[in-house]
Structure formats: structure tokens, C-alpha cells
Amino acid sequence: MVGMPDDFERMWADLAPVGRSATSGGYFRQPYTTPERELVSWFAEQARERGLRLEDDASGNVAAWWDAGASPGVLTGSHLDSVLDGGAYDGPLGVVSALAAVDLLRAQGFVPSRPIGVSVFVEEEGSRFGLACLGSRLATGLLPWEQARLLRDRDGVALEEVVEGGGPGLLSDVGTFVELHVEQGRDLVDRGAAVGVASEIWPHGRYRFEFTGEANHAGTTRMEDRADPMLAYAMTALAANKQARLADQRATFGRVEVAPNGTNAVPSRVVGWLDARCSSDDALSTLVDTVVRQATERAERDGTSVEVTPESVSGAVVFDPDLAARIAADHEGGDWPVIPTAAGHDAGLLSAAGIPTAMLFVRNPTGVSHSPAETASMPDCLAGVHALAETLERLAT
Ligand code: GLV
Ligand code: MN
Ligand code: MN
């Protein structure tokens, strides 16, 4: 029967085949595409079966409410989209755990004194339209629809062509937000804890580096006559890695496009996207400024050019420390560890919008994420459901 406390495993099995690659075993659940919309329909069905009230906005964000007590409500949830060839847990774990936690609280006879909602934010990964946490940026109003609607995916399709947008947000009656998420590192493994609480999110930026040169023949063009943008790109990828290692920060070029992308032609254009994460806003600016300067100098030496566009920059997020302490303390078996993360989350946007926000992490034995190898054990997932139910009980009593 739907809505029983042991429903986590059944729901998890429902999701497993959706958008899964038969070759890599990873997930391709890009926003507003069939697999991701199938998951959102599945979520709506779960809400209906539990008698939860569904609310959606015009951007593709949804929430399912257990209406009870007096506003403002406690919202919990995560996202159902994935990175390209992503893991099963990043996002869906928070949504399925939220539904299972509601089931558990109901089975325990808990009567909330506030509404409890389960949310799904769209395009958290920015895998299609480039902007991380697009849905929660729109829902909080931190990104106006007028600015978002012209964002384009890799095929040139504008956001406004796939979703209506511009509707009222979902968050007007939300007093607290809690996101449960698989940990994307090994902090909890090292601490021997199944569950932890987030203290902060590192600042994060995505920057588009467009290197422009001149296409020419790979055989007949003398080396000294070339304007090859690949060289500055290659040097920049190495420089970003070196600067990040020297400063104990993170920098990645994980996406690159080359035009015309022919083996026997010097390219005319190389576009690479830098993802940089740092322990402070100043460290992020210093890292990115250094990489941009080195890219520019190298491009000039080669007779090419580079143009850098910041596509999304999110400042440091420090979660409400009193809320984190309240959630982490006084548990059978001891307090839950409070740990930082360098991964981005919708919770960061809700916190930045002034909503008291917390996060729970569930241990990931390998620490691997944004990869088909991402995992969590079933006992740890169930520990997460119990932790979330306990948290909701504290917040909605
Ligand atoms: C999202 O998971 C991100 O940190 O990029
Ligand atoms: Mn992710
Ligand atoms: Mn995520």
C-alpha cells in the first residue's frame, strides 16, 4: 500500500529505470525532457495517492502539501533532474526521502502544527540551460523571469519555448526549508556517521571562456603562421588546475566545444566552461582573476583572443547556525556532525533569499558524485528518512 513507512525501497525501484543509460548505467534526466517530466508526473501521482495538495508554478517547480496547523509551513525536498550521465542519488534521494518521511510521521500518528510540504525544484544542475539552481532562483525571485526566459540550451532552444514561466512563486508560505541530499564527498565516511547536517556551501562560479582564432589547413599551415585558439584553451585548463591546487581550492574545465571540430583543421573557436569553487568569495575572485589574466596573456601571444562571461556566480552560504544546531543535537547515538560542502544546492538559494534553511547529508561510501558510480547504502538511506522525519517533527511541532 502506498504511504507505508517501508515505501522508500518501492519508490526507489520506481525511479531506477527512468532516464538510465543501458551502456553507462548513468542517468540523463535533463529538465523539461521526457525522463525528467516522467519523474515529475510520478511525483504528482505519489502526492495524489497520499492526499497531498499539489501546487506548481509556471516554471516547472512543484510542491505537495500535507495541510495541517497554521502557516508558515516547513518545506523539504530536492530535485529530480540529473547532470549528463549522473548518479541515481543526487536529487532524487531528497525527494523520495521526503515522501517516505511524511509516510513515517503519519504512521507514527504525528499531528503537525504547521503544514509540511515536499518540493521538487527544476533544473538544479544547470545541465540544460547552464544556470545552476535555475528553478529555485526563479521560485525565490533571485532571478527574474524576464532575465531567465532567453537562456538557451545547447541546441539553441530558449527557456521560454519549453516552459511558460513568469508565474507566482511557490514559497510565500514557507517558514523553513530542509533539503536532504546524498553527501558528495567522504566527510561522513571519515567520521563514521550515516547522517550529517550542513554548515555552509562554498562560493561557486561558472564562467564561459570563448577563445577565437582562425581556421586553417592542418597540413599546409606552417606552425608559425597559425592563430590556434586550442593552445590558449589548453594552457588555461592547466593553469586553472594549478592555481586551484596551489590555493587548495577547486577548478574544473568539464565541458568544451570546438569549431569546426575537424581532425585536419586548425580550429577557429574553442569554448570551455570553468567551474570554480572556493572557500571564500575573495578566494574565488582571486582564482578566477588569475586564470583570466593568464588566458588573456596566452591568447595575445598566439594572435588569438579570449572573452570570458560569468554565467552564474553564487556567493558563500552559511546556513542558519541555530537551526543546524537544533537539528543536529540530542539524538540517540549522539549529535549528528555539522559539515561544510563545496557542492551547490537549491537550499543555498532559499537561504540566500532569507528563508531559514538547513540540509541533511546521507553518507556516500565512495564520495563519488556526478557519475554513475555515486551511491549510498539502503540502511543509510533509511537512516536518512528517519533523520528527516525527526527533523520535520522538531520543526512542525
Ligand atoms: C550541483 O550539484 C553542483 O554542485 O554543481
Ligand atoms: Mn548535483
Ligand atoms: Mn543535487
mmCIF file of C-alpha atoms and ligand atoms in Angstrom:
data_model
loop_
_atom_site.group_PDB
_atom_site.id
_atom_site.type_symbol
_atom_site.label_atom_id
_atom_site.label_comp_id
_atom_site.label_asym_id
_atom_site.label_seq_id
_atom_site.Cartn_x
_atom_site.Cartn_y
_atom_site.Cartn_z
ATOM 1 C CA MET A 1 0.000 0.000 0.000
ATOM 2 C CA VAL A 2 1.301 3.450 -0.868
ATOM 3 C CA GLY A 3 2.206 5.604 2.096
ATOM 4 C CA MET A 4 3.558 2.881 4.363
ATOM 5 C CA PRO A 5 6.816 3.681 6.154
ATOM 6 C CA ASP A 6 8.635 0.944 4.249
ATOM 7 C CA ASP A 7 7.745 2.607 0.974
ATOM 8 C CA PHE A 8 11.211 4.070 0.383
ATOM 9 C CA GLU A 9 12.508 0.953 -1.352
ATOM 10 C CA ARG A 10 9.430 0.678 -3.547
ATOM 11 C CA MET A 11 9.632 4.320 -4.612
ATOM 12 C CA TRP A 12 13.371 3.940 -5.243
ATOM 13 C CA ALA A 13 12.667 0.969 -7.508
ATOM 14 C CA ASP A 14 10.045 3.018 -9.403
ATOM 15 C CA LEU A 15 12.635 5.641 -10.292
ATOM 16 C CA ALA A 16 15.537 3.320 -11.105
ATOM 17 C CA PRO A 17 14.842 2.715 -14.832
ATOM 18 C CA VAL A 18 13.784 6.267 -15.731
ATOM 19 C CA GLY A 19 16.377 8.002 -17.918
ATOM 20 C CA ARG A 20 19.025 5.351 -17.249
ATOM 21 C CA SER A 21 21.640 4.677 -19.902
ATOM 22 C CA ALA A 22 21.922 0.997 -20.793
ATOM 23 C CA THR A 23 25.602 1.430 -21.562
ATOM 24 C CA SER A 24 26.990 3.520 -18.690
ATOM 25 C CA GLY A 25 24.278 2.896 -16.089
ATOM 26 C CA GLY A 26 24.193 6.680 -15.532
ATOM 27 C CA TYR A 27 21.166 8.966 -15.731
ATOM 28 C CA PHE A 28 20.217 11.511 -18.392
ATOM 29 C CA ARG A 29 17.349 13.444 -16.810
ATOM 30 C CA GLN A 30 17.653 16.882 -18.332
ATOM 31 C CA PRO A 31 14.979 19.394 -17.378
ATOM 32 C CA TYR A 32 11.799 19.512 -19.455
ATOM 33 C CA THR A 33 12.774 16.329 -21.323
ATOM 34 C CA THR A 34 10.778 13.094 -21.260
ATOM 35 C CA PRO A 35 12.613 11.245 -18.428
ATOM 36 C CA GLU A 36 12.575 14.249 -16.110
ATOM 37 C CA ARG A 37 8.914 15.066 -16.847
ATOM 38 C CA GLU A 38 8.095 11.397 -16.264
ATOM 39 C CA LEU A 39 9.646 11.700 -12.811
ATOM 40 C CA VAL A 40 7.656 14.851 -12.074
ATOM 41 C CA SER A 41 4.445 13.040 -13.151
ATOM 42 C CA TRP A 42 5.437 10.161 -10.887
ATOM 43 C CA PHE A 43 5.861 12.668 -8.044
ATOM 44 C CA ALA A 44 2.413 14.170 -8.717
ATOM 45 C CA GLU A 45 0.927 10.681 -8.627
ATOM 46 C CA GLN A 46 2.630 9.946 -5.306
ATOM 47 C CA ALA A 47 1.197 13.177 -3.929
ATOM 48 C CA ARG A 48 -2.309 12.324 -5.153
ATOM 49 C CA GLU A 49 -2.140 8.838 -3.649
ATOM 50 C CA ARG A 50 -1.235 10.367 -0.285
ATOM 51 C CA GLY A 51 -3.911 13.051 -0.475
ATOM 52 C CA LEU A 52 -1.300 15.837 -0.574
ATOM 53 C CA ARG A 53 -2.280 19.139 -2.192
ATOM 54 C CA LEU A 54 -0.244 19.809 -5.323
ATOM 55 C CA GLU A 55 0.997 23.263 -6.138
ATOM 56 C CA ASP A 56 3.070 24.208 -9.149
ATOM 57 C CA ASP A 57 4.451 27.354 -10.629
ATOM 58 C CA ALA A 58 4.741 28.222 -14.269
ATOM 59 C CA SER A 59 8.455 27.333 -14.346
ATOM 60 C CA GLY A 60 8.195 23.624 -13.564
ATOM 61 C CA ASN A 61 8.758 23.677 -9.787
ATOM 62 C CA VAL A 62 6.220 21.651 -7.786
ATOM 63 C CA ALA A 63 5.291 21.134 -4.144
ATOM 64 C CA ALA A 64 2.942 18.657 -2.448
ATOM 65 C CA TRP A 65 1.436 19.863 0.816
ATOM 66 C CA TRP A 66 0.249 17.982 3.885
ATOM 67 C CA ASP A 67 -2.046 20.772 5.020
ATOM 68 C CA ALA A 68 -2.171 20.945 8.794
ATOM 69 C CA GLY A 69 -1.971 23.517 11.568
ATOM 70 C CA ALA A 70 -1.084 27.127 10.850
ATOM 71 C CA SER A 71 1.261 28.715 8.307
ATOM 72 C CA PRO A 72 4.097 29.215 7.655
ATOM 73 C CA GLY A 73 4.927 25.707 6.556
ATOM 74 C CA VAL A 74 8.009 23.553 6.663
ATOM 75 C CA LEU A 75 9.169 22.615 3.172
ATOM 76 C CA THR A 76 11.512 19.753 2.380
ATOM 77 C CA GLY A 77 12.636 18.339 -0.946
ATOM 78 C CA SER A 78 15.269 18.464 -3.626
ATOM 79 C CA HIS A 79 15.406 17.928 -7.402
ATOM 80 C CA LEU A 80 14.776 15.163 -9.948
ATOM 81 C CA ASP A 81 16.972 16.353 -12.819
ATOM 82 C CA SER A 82 20.497 14.975 -13.222
ATOM 83 C CA VAL A 83 23.793 16.029 -14.704
ATOM 84 C CA LEU A 84 24.660 14.331 -18.008
ATOM 85 C CA ASP A 85 25.390 10.713 -17.123
ATOM 86 C CA GLY A 86 24.775 11.356 -13.433
ATOM 87 C CA GLY A 87 24.153 9.149 -10.444
ATOM 88 C CA ALA A 88 20.855 7.942 -9.013
ATOM 89 C CA TYR A 89 21.043 9.754 -5.676
ATOM 90 C CA ASP A 90 21.895 13.400 -6.354
ATOM 91 C CA GLY A 91 18.444 14.985 -6.057
ATOM 92 C CA PRO A 92 16.015 12.031 -6.079
ATOM 93 C CA LEU A 93 17.270 10.851 -2.684
ATOM 94 C CA GLY A 94 15.946 14.068 -1.118
ATOM 95 C CA VAL A 95 12.563 13.831 -2.850
ATOM 96 C CA VAL A 96 11.938 10.143 -2.135
ATOM 97 C CA SER A 97 13.182 10.515 1.462
ATOM 98 C CA ALA A 98 10.812 13.442 1.954
ATOM 99 C CA LEU A 99 7.797 11.403 0.817
ATOM 100 C CA ALA A 100 8.942 8.471 2.977
ATOM 101 C CA ALA A 101 9.425 10.779 5.984
ATOM 102 C CA VAL A 102 5.843 12.045 5.577
ATOM 103 C CA ASP A 103 4.680 8.404 5.487
ATOM 104 C CA LEU A 104 6.645 7.647 8.630
ATOM 105 C CA LEU A 105 5.284 10.642 10.535
ATOM 106 C CA ARG A 106 1.730 9.754 9.539
ATOM 107 C CA ALA A 107 2.234 6.118 10.559
ATOM 108 C CA GLN A 108 3.501 7.350 13.914
ATOM 109 C CA GLY A 109 0.325 9.398 14.319
ATOM 110 C CA PHE A 110 2.181 12.718 14.334
ATOM 111 C CA VAL A 111 -0.109 15.728 14.097
ATOM 112 C CA PRO A 112 1.851 18.692 12.666
ATOM 113 C CA SER A 113 1.174 22.160 13.964
ATOM 114 C CA ARG A 114 2.361 23.546 10.598
ATOM 115 C CA PRO A 115 1.849 22.442 7.004
ATOM 116 C CA ILE A 116 4.603 20.156 5.732
ATOM 117 C CA GLY A 117 5.445 20.319 2.024
ATOM 118 C CA VAL A 118 7.590 18.225 -0.288
ATOM 119 C CA SER A 119 9.148 20.172 -3.143
ATOM 120 C CA VAL A 120 10.842 19.422 -6.436
ATOM 121 C CA PHE A 121 12.880 22.257 -7.952
ATOM 122 C CA VAL A 122 13.533 22.141 -11.679
ATOM 123 C CA GLU A 123 16.972 22.326 -13.398
ATOM 124 C CA GLU A 124 19.051 22.252 -10.206
ATOM 125 C CA GLU A 125 22.100 21.033 -12.096
ATOM 126 C CA GLY A 126 22.033 23.628 -14.829
ATOM 127 C CA SER A 127 22.787 20.771 -17.228
ATOM 128 C CA ARG A 128 20.500 22.119 -19.932
ATOM 129 C CA PHE A 129 20.245 25.909 -19.600
ATOM 130 C CA GLY A 130 23.652 26.433 -17.977
ATOM 131 C CA LEU A 131 22.479 28.181 -14.828
ATOM 132 C CA ALA A 132 22.801 26.153 -11.613
ATOM 133 C CA CYS A 133 19.648 26.045 -9.443
ATOM 134 C CA LEU A 134 17.514 27.695 -12.122
ATOM 135 C CA GLY A 135 14.204 26.572 -10.553
ATOM 136 C CA SER A 136 14.977 27.800 -7.069
ATOM 137 C CA ARG A 137 16.411 31.049 -8.444
ATOM 138 C CA LEU A 138 13.064 31.653 -10.158
ATOM 139 C CA ALA A 139 10.984 30.456 -7.194
ATOM 140 C CA THR A 140 12.792 32.801 -4.791
ATOM 141 C CA GLY A 141 12.694 35.713 -7.230
ATOM 142 C CA LEU A 142 16.509 35.943 -7.110
ATOM 143 C CA LEU A 143 16.346 35.525 -10.899
ATOM 144 C CA PRO A 144 13.578 37.435 -12.674
ATOM 145 C CA TRP A 145 11.734 35.560 -15.425
ATOM 146 C CA GLU A 146 12.436 38.445 -17.807
ATOM 147 C CA GLN A 147 16.138 37.629 -17.493
ATOM 148 C CA ALA A 148 15.763 33.841 -17.496
ATOM 149 C CA ARG A 149 13.383 33.387 -20.373
ATOM 150 C CA LEU A 150 16.019 33.901 -23.079
ATOM 151 C CA LEU A 151 18.505 31.373 -21.689
ATOM 152 C CA ARG A 152 19.284 28.845 -24.400
ATOM 153 C CA ASP A 153 20.216 25.178 -24.305
ATOM 154 C CA ARG A 154 22.929 23.580 -26.472
ATOM 155 C CA ASP A 155 20.517 23.290 -29.404
ATOM 156 C CA GLY A 156 19.595 26.960 -29.222
ATOM 157 C CA VAL A 157 16.150 26.346 -27.705
ATOM 158 C CA ALA A 158 15.128 29.218 -25.409
ATOM 159 C CA LEU A 159 13.745 28.525 -21.940
ATOM 160 C CA GLU A 160 10.565 30.380 -22.843
ATOM 161 C CA GLU A 161 9.993 27.882 -25.664
ATOM 162 C CA VAL A 162 9.790 24.934 -23.235
ATOM 163 C CA VAL A 163 8.058 26.451 -20.224
ATOM 164 C CA GLU A 164 5.579 29.245 -19.693
ATOM 165 C CA GLY A 165 7.387 30.843 -16.709
ATOM 166 C CA GLY A 166 6.625 34.125 -15.031
ATOM 167 C CA GLY A 167 4.073 32.734 -12.577
ATOM 168 C CA PRO A 168 3.933 33.426 -8.846
ATOM 169 C CA GLY A 169 6.498 31.568 -6.734
ATOM 170 C CA LEU A 170 5.799 28.590 -4.505
ATOM 171 C CA LEU A 171 7.475 29.919 -1.422
ATOM 172 C CA SER A 172 5.137 32.548 0.013
ATOM 173 C CA ASP A 173 4.056 30.361 2.950
ATOM 174 C CA VAL A 174 7.361 28.705 3.711
ATOM 175 C CA GLY A 175 8.917 29.389 7.128
ATOM 176 C CA THR A 176 11.712 26.803 6.989
ATOM 177 C CA PHE A 177 13.310 24.697 4.257
ATOM 178 C CA VAL A 178 15.225 21.455 4.762
ATOM 179 C CA GLU A 179 16.938 19.603 1.922
ATOM 180 C CA LEU A 180 18.203 16.064 2.374
ATOM 181 C CA HIS A 181 20.976 15.174 -0.080
ATOM 182 C CA VAL A 182 23.499 12.440 -0.676
ATOM 183 C CA GLU A 183 26.894 13.635 0.525
ATOM 184 C CA GLN A 184 29.181 14.401 -2.428
ATOM 185 C CA GLY A 185 32.400 13.766 -0.545
ATOM 186 C CA ARG A 186 33.726 11.455 2.164
ATOM 187 C CA ASP A 187 33.414 13.564 5.289
ATOM 188 C CA LEU A 188 30.720 11.353 6.833
ATOM 189 C CA VAL A 189 32.653 8.209 5.911
ATOM 190 C CA ASP A 190 35.693 9.560 7.746
ATOM 191 C CA ARG A 191 33.529 10.431 10.758
ATOM 192 C CA GLY A 192 31.741 7.073 10.773
ATOM 193 C CA ALA A 193 28.320 8.764 10.645
ATOM 194 C CA ALA A 194 25.357 7.843 8.436
ATOM 195 C CA VAL A 195 23.838 11.317 8.606
ATOM 196 C CA GLY A 196 25.179 14.866 8.943
ATOM 197 C CA VAL A 197 23.959 18.459 8.891
ATOM 198 C CA ALA A 198 25.317 21.196 6.585
ATOM 199 C CA SER A 199 27.080 24.241 7.987
ATOM 200 C CA GLU A 200 27.869 26.102 4.754
ATOM 201 C CA ILE A 201 28.216 25.939 0.973
ATOM 202 C CA TRP A 202 31.360 27.208 -0.707
ATOM 203 C CA PRO A 203 31.064 30.059 -3.213
ATOM 204 C CA HIS A 204 30.700 28.739 -6.761
ATOM 205 C CA GLY A 205 31.016 30.233 -10.209
ATOM 206 C CA ARG A 206 30.595 29.087 -13.799
ATOM 207 C CA TYR A 207 32.474 31.045 -16.478
ATOM 208 C CA ARG A 208 32.350 30.711 -20.256
ATOM 209 C CA PHE A 209 35.761 31.169 -21.891
ATOM 210 C CA GLU A 210 35.468 31.760 -25.636
ATOM 211 C CA PHE A 211 38.815 31.516 -27.443
ATOM 212 C CA THR A 212 38.787 32.763 -31.039
ATOM 213 C CA GLY A 213 41.403 32.206 -33.723
ATOM 214 C CA GLU A 214 41.490 31.364 -37.399
ATOM 215 C CA ALA A 215 40.600 28.070 -39.070
ATOM 216 C CA ASN A 216 43.204 26.745 -41.457
ATOM 217 C CA HIS A 217 44.650 23.614 -43.007
ATOM 218 C CA ALA A 218 46.352 21.247 -40.521
ATOM 219 C CA GLY A 219 48.955 20.180 -43.077
ATOM 220 C CA THR A 220 49.826 23.201 -45.144
ATOM 221 C CA THR A 221 49.744 25.946 -42.494
ATOM 222 C CA ARG A 222 53.224 26.475 -41.044
ATOM 223 C CA MET A 223 53.255 26.349 -37.242
ATOM 224 C CA GLU A 224 54.377 29.990 -37.009
ATOM 225 C CA ASP A 225 51.540 31.135 -39.261
ATOM 226 C CA ARG A 226 48.699 29.764 -37.106
ATOM 227 C CA ALA A 227 46.207 31.507 -34.847
ATOM 228 C CA ASP A 228 45.149 28.393 -32.976
ATOM 229 C CA PRO A 229 42.725 29.027 -30.089
ATOM 230 C CA MET A 230 43.195 25.471 -28.794
ATOM 231 C CA LEU A 231 46.583 26.466 -27.390
ATOM 232 C CA ALA A 232 45.281 29.167 -25.065
ATOM 233 C CA TYR A 233 42.409 26.890 -24.064
ATOM 234 C CA ALA A 234 44.810 24.043 -23.216
ATOM 235 C CA MET A 235 47.097 26.348 -21.264
ATOM 236 C CA THR A 236 44.083 27.786 -19.408
ATOM 237 C CA ALA A 237 42.817 24.358 -18.363
ATOM 238 C CA LEU A 238 46.264 23.552 -16.966
ATOM 239 C CA ALA A 239 46.557 26.969 -15.294
ATOM 240 C CA ALA A 240 43.152 26.624 -13.611
ATOM 241 C CA ASN A 241 44.114 23.236 -12.225
ATOM 242 C CA LYS A 242 47.477 24.552 -10.998
ATOM 243 C CA GLN A 243 46.049 27.706 -9.378
ATOM 244 C CA ALA A 244 43.359 25.683 -7.612
ATOM 245 C CA ARG A 245 45.879 23.176 -6.297
ATOM 246 C CA LEU A 246 48.254 25.926 -5.100
ATOM 247 C CA ALA A 247 45.434 27.655 -3.176
ATOM 248 C CA ASP A 248 43.693 24.463 -2.005
ATOM 249 C CA GLN A 249 40.534 25.375 -3.977
ATOM 250 C CA ARG A 250 38.665 23.667 -6.856
ATOM 251 C CA ALA A 251 38.679 24.431 -10.594
ATOM 252 C CA THR A 252 37.430 22.267 -13.434
ATOM 253 C CA PHE A 253 37.005 22.522 -17.192
ATOM 254 C CA GLY A 254 34.429 19.758 -17.725
ATOM 255 C CA ARG A 255 32.800 20.973 -20.904
ATOM 256 C CA VAL A 256 34.399 22.120 -24.127
ATOM 257 C CA GLU A 257 33.145 22.825 -27.629
ATOM 258 C CA VAL A 258 35.421 23.124 -30.632
ATOM 259 C CA ALA A 259 34.545 24.572 -34.021
ATOM 260 C CA PRO A 260 34.638 23.220 -36.621
ATOM 261 C CA ASN A 261 35.907 20.169 -34.663
ATOM 262 C CA GLY A 262 37.736 18.555 -37.563
ATOM 263 C CA THR A 263 40.860 16.443 -37.142
ATOM 264 C CA ASN A 264 42.599 18.067 -40.104
ATOM 265 C CA ALA A 265 41.771 21.726 -39.402
ATOM 266 C CA VAL A 266 43.204 24.288 -37.009
ATOM 267 C CA PRO A 267 40.100 25.281 -35.034
ATOM 268 C CA SER A 268 38.515 28.696 -35.364
ATOM 269 C CA ARG A 269 36.918 28.683 -31.922
ATOM 270 C CA VAL A 270 37.153 26.807 -28.631
ATOM 271 C CA VAL A 271 34.664 27.393 -25.854
ATOM 272 C CA GLY A 272 35.411 25.945 -22.430
ATOM 273 C CA TRP A 273 33.422 26.307 -19.233
ATOM 274 C CA LEU A 274 35.286 26.821 -15.964
ATOM 275 C CA ASP A 275 33.567 25.611 -12.807
ATOM 276 C CA ALA A 276 35.339 27.133 -9.788
ATOM 277 C CA ARG A 277 34.556 26.635 -6.089
ATOM 278 C CA CYS A 278 36.439 28.282 -3.273
ATOM 279 C CA SER A 279 36.384 28.526 0.491
ATOM 280 C CA SER A 280 35.611 32.278 0.402
ATOM 281 C CA ASP A 281 34.263 34.869 -2.011
ATOM 282 C CA ASP A 282 37.703 36.555 -2.074
ATOM 283 C CA ALA A 283 39.456 33.280 -2.870
ATOM 284 C CA LEU A 284 37.022 32.720 -5.752
ATOM 285 C CA SER A 285 37.669 36.187 -7.222
ATOM 286 C CA THR A 286 41.431 35.773 -6.851
ATOM 287 C CA LEU A 287 41.424 32.352 -8.507
ATOM 288 C CA VAL A 288 39.226 33.396 -11.423
ATOM 289 C CA ASP A 289 41.062 36.722 -11.953
ATOM 290 C CA THR A 290 44.389 34.874 -12.116
ATOM 291 C CA VAL A 291 43.101 32.305 -14.603
ATOM 292 C CA VAL A 292 41.522 35.009 -16.793
ATOM 293 C CA ARG A 293 44.752 37.017 -16.792
ATOM 294 C CA GLN A 294 46.816 34.007 -17.805
ATOM 295 C CA ALA A 295 44.310 33.057 -20.511
ATOM 296 C CA THR A 296 44.372 36.581 -21.923
ATOM 297 C CA GLU A 297 48.167 36.784 -21.961
ATOM 298 C CA ARG A 298 48.499 33.448 -23.692
ATOM 299 C CA ALA A 299 45.822 34.244 -26.267
ATOM 300 C CA GLU A 300 47.593 37.526 -27.104
ATOM 301 C CA ARG A 301 50.904 35.728 -27.567
ATOM 302 C CA ASP A 302 49.237 33.335 -30.034
ATOM 303 C CA GLY A 303 47.468 36.052 -32.039
ATOM 304 C CA THR A 304 44.127 34.800 -30.771
ATOM 305 C CA SER A 305 41.646 36.287 -28.293
ATOM 306 C CA VAL A 306 39.561 35.240 -25.339
ATOM 307 C CA GLU A 307 36.297 36.583 -23.974
ATOM 308 C CA VAL A 308 35.133 35.494 -20.515
ATOM 309 C CA THR A 309 31.476 35.603 -19.450
ATOM 310 C CA PRO A 310 30.420 34.716 -15.897
ATOM 311 C CA GLU A 311 27.271 32.628 -16.378
ATOM 312 C CA SER A 312 26.409 32.118 -12.725
ATOM 313 C CA VAL A 313 28.183 33.173 -9.571
ATOM 314 C CA SER A 314 26.820 32.193 -6.163
ATOM 315 C CA GLY A 315 28.357 33.669 -3.035
ATOM 316 C CA ALA A 316 29.152 31.798 0.170
ATOM 317 C CA VAL A 317 26.122 30.394 2.003
ATOM 318 C CA VAL A 318 26.251 29.994 5.759
ATOM 319 C CA PHE A 319 23.192 28.073 6.931
ATOM 320 C CA ASP A 320 21.335 29.342 9.999
ATOM 321 C CA PRO A 321 23.688 28.056 12.761
ATOM 322 C CA ASP A 322 20.949 27.891 15.429
ATOM 323 C CA LEU A 323 18.741 25.829 13.129
ATOM 324 C CA ALA A 324 21.643 23.493 12.252
ATOM 325 C CA ALA A 325 22.483 23.072 15.948
ATOM 326 C CA ARG A 326 18.830 22.435 16.815
ATOM 327 C CA ILE A 327 18.599 19.714 14.149
ATOM 328 C CA ALA A 328 21.970 18.126 14.974
ATOM 329 C CA ALA A 329 21.631 17.895 18.767
ATOM 330 C CA ASP A 330 20.137 15.391 21.192
ATOM 331 C CA HIS A 331 19.861 12.168 19.249
ATOM 332 C CA GLU A 332 20.046 8.637 20.415
ATOM 333 C CA GLY A 333 23.584 7.657 19.482
ATOM 334 C CA GLY A 334 24.938 11.213 19.738
ATOM 335 C CA ASP A 335 24.845 14.501 17.874
ATOM 336 C CA TRP A 336 24.986 14.472 14.080
ATOM 337 C CA PRO A 337 28.159 16.023 12.645
ATOM 338 C CA VAL A 338 27.848 19.514 11.154
ATOM 339 C CA ILE A 339 29.943 19.727 7.973
ATOM 340 C CA PRO A 340 30.563 22.126 5.054
ATOM 341 C CA THR A 341 30.175 21.258 1.382
ATOM 342 C CA ALA A 342 31.610 22.504 -1.885
ATOM 343 C CA ALA A 343 28.571 21.292 -3.863
ATOM 344 C CA GLY A 344 25.749 23.636 -4.852
ATOM 345 C CA HIS A 345 22.137 23.102 -3.764
ATOM 346 C CA ASP A 346 18.703 24.718 -4.036
ATOM 347 C CA ALA A 347 18.934 25.045 -0.244
ATOM 348 C CA GLY A 348 21.664 27.651 -0.805
ATOM 349 C CA LEU A 349 19.331 29.791 -2.887
ATOM 350 C CA LEU A 350 16.487 29.549 -0.381
ATOM 351 C CA SER A 351 18.903 30.514 2.383
ATOM 352 C CA ALA A 352 20.173 33.445 0.295
ATOM 353 C CA ALA A 353 16.531 34.517 -0.138
ATOM 354 C CA GLY A 354 16.188 34.822 3.639
ATOM 355 C CA ILE A 355 14.334 31.575 4.388
ATOM 356 C CA PRO A 356 15.792 29.763 7.438
ATOM 357 C CA THR A 357 17.270 26.705 5.766
ATOM 358 C CA ALA A 358 19.076 23.533 6.719
ATOM 359 C CA MET A 359 20.468 20.491 4.961
ATOM 360 C CA LEU A 360 20.892 16.870 5.939
ATOM 361 C CA PHE A 361 23.527 14.719 4.240
ATOM 362 C CA VAL A 362 23.464 10.947 3.872
ATOM 363 C CA ARG A 363 26.784 9.106 3.780
ATOM 364 C CA ASN A 364 28.195 8.172 0.368
ATOM 365 C CA PRO A 365 30.688 5.319 0.782
ATOM 366 C CA THR A 366 32.864 6.261 -2.199
ATOM 367 C CA GLY A 367 32.337 10.003 -2.051
ATOM 368 C CA VAL A 368 31.863 9.887 -5.848
ATOM 369 C CA SER A 369 29.083 12.041 -7.298
ATOM 370 C CA HIS A 370 28.045 13.449 -10.700
ATOM 371 C CA SER A 371 28.926 9.999 -12.006
ATOM 372 C CA PRO A 372 27.132 6.662 -12.401
ATOM 373 C CA ALA A 373 29.333 5.417 -9.515
ATOM 374 C CA GLU A 374 27.527 7.652 -6.995
ATOM 375 C CA THR A 375 25.942 5.522 -4.271
ATOM 376 C CA ALA A 376 24.558 5.183 -0.756
ATOM 377 C CA SER A 377 23.637 2.015 1.135
ATOM 378 C CA MET A 378 19.987 1.173 1.754
ATOM 379 C CA PRO A 379 20.459 1.212 5.569
ATOM 380 C CA ASP A 380 21.982 4.709 5.301
ATOM 381 C CA CYS A 381 19.131 5.876 3.040
ATOM 382 C CA LEU A 382 16.636 4.620 5.626
ATOM 383 C CA ALA A 383 18.654 6.319 8.387
ATOM 384 C CA GLY A 384 18.258 9.487 6.306
ATOM 385 C CA VAL A 385 14.471 9.020 6.140
ATOM 386 C CA HIS A 386 14.339 8.655 9.919
ATOM 387 C CA ALA A 387 16.602 11.668 10.406
ATOM 388 C CA LEU A 388 14.424 13.763 8.119
ATOM 389 C CA ALA A 389 11.230 12.626 9.861
ATOM 390 C CA GLU A 390 12.756 13.520 13.213
ATOM 391 C CA THR A 391 13.786 16.910 11.855
ATOM 392 C CA LEU A 392 10.340 17.637 10.425
ATOM 393 C CA GLU A 393 8.791 16.626 13.728
ATOM 394 C CA ARG A 394 11.030 19.110 15.568
ATOM 395 C CA LEU A 395 10.228 21.876 13.106
ATOM 396 C CA ALA A 396 6.498 21.274 12.786
ATOM 397 C CA THR A 397 5.659 20.768 16.459
HETATM 398 C C1 GLV B 1 25.429 20.660 -8.221
HETATM 399 O O1 GLV B 1 25.346 19.543 -7.747
HETATM 400 C C2 GLV B 1 26.716 21.296 -8.258
HETATM 401 O O2 GLV B 1 27.352 21.417 -7.190
HETATM 402 O O3 GLV B 1 27.162 21.632 -9.356
HETATM 403 MN MN MN B 2 24.454 17.685 -8.494
HETATM 404 MN MN MN B 3 21.826 17.909 -6.056
#
